[in-house]
Short mmCIF file of C-alpha atoms in Angstrom, two decimals:
data_model
loop_
_atom_site.label_atom_id
_atom_site.label_comp_id
_atom_site.label_asym_id
_atom_site.label_seq_id
_atom_site.Cartn_x
_atom_site.Cartn_y
_atom_site.Cartn_z
CA UNK A 205 21.94 7.49 -23.36
CA UNK A 206 22.94 3.97 -23.20
CA UNK A 207 24.85 1.70 -20.69
CA UNK A 208 28.14 0.17 -21.38
CA UNK A 209 28.87 -3.31 -22.08
CA UNK A 210 31.25 -3.80 -19.62
CA UNK A 211 30.21 -5.95 -16.78
CA UNK A 212 30.59 -6.07 -13.12
CA UNK A 213 33.70 -8.23 -12.33
CA UNK A 214 32.49 -11.50 -10.72
CA UNK A 215 33.91 -15.22 -11.01
CA UNK A 216 32.47 -17.82 -12.84
CA UNK A 217 29.20 -19.44 -11.25
CA UNK A 218 26.74 -22.02 -11.79
CA UNK A 219 23.32 -20.92 -13.10
CA UNK A 220 21.67 -20.90 -9.67
CA UNK A 221 24.41 -18.84 -8.25
CA UNK A 222 24.29 -16.49 -10.83
CA UNK A 223 20.69 -16.02 -10.70
CA UNK A 224 20.82 -15.58 -6.76
CA UNK A 225 23.57 -12.98 -7.52
CA UNK A 226 21.84 -10.91 -9.87
CA UNK A 227 18.61 -10.67 -7.45
CA UNK A 228 20.89 -9.77 -4.59
CA UNK A 229 22.39 -7.03 -6.91
CA UNK A 230 18.98 -5.78 -8.06
CA UNK A 231 18.14 -5.57 -4.41
CA UNK A 232 20.96 -3.48 -3.62
CA UNK A 233 20.25 -0.86 -6.42
CA UNK A 234 16.57 -0.92 -5.36
CA UNK A 235 17.68 0.25 -2.06
CA UNK A 236 19.87 2.88 -3.53
CA UNK A 237 17.33 4.21 -5.82
CA UNK A 238 15.06 5.01 -2.91
CA UNK A 239 17.71 6.33 -0.22
CA UNK A 240 17.36 9.55 0.87
CA UNK A 241 13.78 9.78 -0.01
CA UNK A 242 11.22 11.77 2.45
CA UNK A 243 7.63 12.92 2.39
CA UNK A 244 4.96 11.87 -0.22
CA UNK A 245 6.22 9.44 -3.05
CA UNK A 246 4.67 8.23 -6.29
CA UNK A 247 5.66 4.99 -7.54
CA UNK A 248 4.71 4.09 -11.09
CA UNK A 249 4.06 0.46 -11.74
CA UNK A 250 4.52 -0.85 -8.52
CA UNK A 251 4.67 -4.43 -9.50
CA UNK A 252 4.32 -7.08 -6.60
CA UNK A 253 5.57 -4.06 -4.37
CA UNK A 254 9.50 -5.30 -4.22
CA UNK A 255 10.29 -1.81 -3.17
CA UNK A 256 7.78 -1.16 -0.14
CA UNK A 257 9.95 -2.52 2.34
CA UNK A 258 13.05 -0.82 1.28
CA UNK A 259 11.42 2.74 1.59
CA UNK A 260 12.95 4.92 4.18
CA UNK A 261 11.25 5.84 7.37
CA UNK A 262 11.62 9.56 6.28
CA UNK A 263 8.99 8.57 3.61
CA UNK A 264 5.53 9.27 5.09
CA UNK A 265 3.13 8.11 2.27
CA UNK A 266 3.63 6.25 -0.69
CA UNK A 267 0.98 6.09 -3.61
CA UNK A 268 1.87 2.91 -5.82
CA UNK A 269 0.24 2.34 -9.08
CA UNK A 270 -0.38 -0.82 -10.56
CA UNK A 271 -3.10 -1.75 -13.06
CA UNK A 272 -2.40 -5.55 -13.23
CA UNK A 273 -4.99 -7.19 -11.04
CA UNK A 274 -2.80 -10.07 -10.05
CA UNK A 275 0.49 -7.93 -9.34
CA UNK A 276 -1.40 -5.44 -7.48
CA UNK A 277 -3.22 -8.11 -5.33
CA UNK A 278 0.51 -9.40 -4.44
CA UNK A 279 1.55 -5.72 -3.75
CA UNK A 280 -1.38 -4.93 -1.63
CA UNK A 281 -0.83 -8.09 0.65
CA UNK A 282 2.81 -6.84 1.55
CA UNK A 283 1.92 -2.87 1.83
CA UNK A 284 2.45 -1.12 5.17
CA UNK A 285 0.42 1.72 6.44
CA UNK A 286 2.38 4.23 4.34
CA UNK A 287 1.63 2.73 1.02
CA UNK A 288 -1.78 3.02 -0.79
CA UNK A 289 -1.86 0.49 -3.80
CA UNK A 290 -4.07 2.01 -6.89
CA UNK A 291 -5.14 0.29 -9.56
CA UNK A 292 -4.87 2.96 -12.25
CA UNK A 293 -2.61 3.64 -14.89
CA UNK A 294 -0.39 6.66 -14.75
CA UNK A 295 -2.61 8.56 -17.71
CA UNK A 296 -5.72 7.78 -15.56
CA UNK A 297 -4.46 8.91 -12.08
CA UNK A 298 -5.48 12.32 -10.58
CA UNK A 299 -3.16 13.39 -7.90
CA UNK A 300 -4.73 15.23 -4.97
CA UNK A 301 -1.33 17.30 -4.12
CA UNK A 302 2.02 17.35 -5.64
CA UNK A 303 4.77 14.77 -4.70
CA UNK A 304 7.96 15.01 -3.17
CA UNK A 305 9.45 12.14 -5.54
CA UNK A 306 8.41 10.04 -8.13
CA UNK A 307 9.85 6.54 -8.49
CA UNK A 308 10.58 4.59 -11.53
CA UNK A 309 11.99 0.95 -11.12
CA UNK A 310 12.12 -1.42 -13.90
CA UNK A 311 8.92 0.02 -15.55
CA UNK A 312 9.92 2.44 -18.44
CA UNK A 313 10.79 -0.65 -20.71
CA UNK A 314 7.38 -2.14 -20.34
CA UNK A 315 5.09 1.14 -20.60
CA UNK A 316 3.54 1.25 -24.12
CA UNK A 317 4.29 5.03 -24.35
CA UNK A 318 7.28 5.81 -22.21
CA UNK A 319 7.83 9.13 -23.45
CA UNK A 320 4.33 10.15 -22.39
CA UNK A 321 4.73 8.46 -18.89
CA UNK A 322 7.75 10.83 -18.31
CA UNK A 323 6.19 13.88 -19.38
CA UNK A 324 3.25 13.14 -17.07
CA UNK A 325 5.08 12.65 -14.08
CA UNK A 326 6.66 16.17 -14.34
CA UNK A 327 3.03 17.55 -13.77
CA UNK A 328 2.51 15.88 -10.36
CA UNK A 329 6.08 16.72 -9.02
CA UNK A 330 6.84 19.67 -6.50
CA UNK A 331 8.77 22.30 -8.30
CA UNK A 332 11.79 20.97 -6.29
CA UNK A 333 10.48 17.30 -6.48
CA UNK A 334 13.08 14.57 -7.84
CA UNK A 335 12.65 11.45 -10.09
CA UNK A 336 14.43 8.33 -9.09
CA UNK A 337 14.83 5.73 -11.47
CA UNK A 338 16.21 2.30 -11.89
CA UNK A 339 15.74 1.23 -15.43
CA UNK A 340 16.85 -1.35 -18.12
CA UNK A 341 18.90 0.29 -20.89
CA UNK A 342 20.06 -0.17 -24.20
CA UNK A 343 23.38 -1.82 -24.68
CA UNK A 344 26.18 0.25 -26.37
CA UNK A 345 27.37 -1.63 -29.59
CA UNK A 346 28.66 -5.21 -29.54
CA UNK A 347 27.10 -8.62 -29.76
CA UNK A 348 24.26 -7.63 -26.62
CA UNK A 349 22.94 -4.62 -28.54
CA UNK A 350 22.14 -7.02 -31.51
CA UNK A 351 20.41 -9.12 -29.57
CA UNK A 352 18.31 -6.52 -27.28
CA UNK A 353 17.26 -5.29 -30.75
CA UNK A 354 16.29 -8.98 -32.02
CA UNK A 355 14.47 -9.77 -28.56
CA UNK A 356 12.46 -6.64 -28.75
CA UNK A 357 11.44 -7.20 -31.96
CA UNK A 358 10.38 -11.08 -31.69
CA UNK A 359 9.45 -12.71 -28.45
CA UNK A 360 10.91 -10.85 -25.55
CA UNK A 361 7.85 -8.41 -25.25
CA UNK A 362 5.36 -10.96 -25.46
CA UNK A 363 6.92 -13.33 -22.88
CA UNK A 364 7.88 -10.55 -20.44
CA UNK A 365 4.99 -7.91 -20.07
CA UNK A 366 5.62 -6.09 -23.05
CA UNK A 367 9.32 -5.52 -21.77
CA UNK A 368 11.42 -3.60 -24.20
CA UNK A 369 15.33 -3.95 -23.53
CA UNK A 370 16.67 -1.77 -26.15
CA UNK A 371 15.48 1.64 -24.74
CA UNK A 372 17.13 4.78 -23.87
CA UNK A 373 15.88 5.57 -20.54
CA UNK A 374 18.21 8.69 -19.84
CA UNK A 375 17.48 9.94 -23.16
CA UNK A 376 13.55 9.62 -22.48
CA UNK A 377 13.84 11.44 -19.26
CA UNK A 378 15.93 14.33 -20.17
CA UNK A 379 14.01 14.50 -23.68
CA UNK A 380 10.96 15.08 -21.37
CA UNK A 381 12.56 18.20 -19.88
CA UNK A 382 14.24 16.92 -16.68
CA UNK A 383 17.75 17.83 -15.84
CA UNK A 384 19.44 14.63 -15.02
CA UNK A 385 21.74 14.99 -12.15
CA UNK A 386 23.16 11.80 -11.26
CA UNK A 387 23.64 8.47 -13.78
CA UNK A 388 25.59 5.06 -13.11
CA UNK A 389 25.55 2.42 -15.45
CA UNK A 390 25.68 -1.00 -13.95
CA UNK A 391 25.75 -4.67 -15.76
CA UNK A 392 23.67 -7.72 -13.97
CA UNK A 393 25.96 -10.18 -15.95
CA UNK A 394 28.99 -10.43 -17.95
CA UNK A 395 28.59 -8.88 -21.35
CA UNK A 396 28.92 -12.46 -22.90
CA UNK A 397 26.29 -13.89 -21.20
CA UNK A 398 22.84 -13.51 -23.04
CA UNK A 399 20.86 -11.50 -21.07
CA UNK A 400 19.02 -8.67 -23.00
CA UNK A 401 17.85 -6.96 -19.74
CA UNK A 402 21.35 -7.41 -17.88
CA UNK A 403 22.07 -3.34 -18.58
CA UNK A 404 20.82 -1.28 -15.89
CA UNK A 405 20.97 2.78 -15.31
CA UNK A 406 20.62 4.01 -11.63
CA UNK A 407 19.92 7.65 -11.73
CA UNK A 408 18.31 10.86 -10.16
CA UNK A 409 16.58 14.10 -12.09
CA UNK A 410 15.02 17.03 -11.12
CA UNK A 411 12.21 18.85 -12.99
#
């Protein structure tokens, strides 16, 4: 499942203005990815804790996995009382009890085994639990798809924490046995702007 290469309408703007627009849009999408959650949540790859302040008050506990020391230190500094930041990778983590939801937020692109990760989260969800995801996704045709493939094969993963822009996030999730119920394709910039990670997908799935 790939994202289209059509872009959100936006007027021409200087690089700084475009960067601020992209940051604001990503924050909106992060908030929407977490909207309506409640109970216990597992966040895989918490990074610097960008999502923590966006969780709705109905979420009572967040277990945030972040194995990178520097990122985990930043995440711990912004975690509130609901959030437990842990150092394990997903394949090392043993849950005490099942979760009401699992959150992937711009992380599947960088995992060494994304297929295995999606399969593993099914095992920690309640039977009626939900997977929420906001992910980079493969472009569908055109110059941008070629750019993604070239970037993934050369310097992009080494420069950006093993990020692979040309991954089929929705296909990974459905292929692991999840029923994908909602998918929304977005672009962070016009298709002609050479940003390999511009295509995003926002979605929900049930085990």
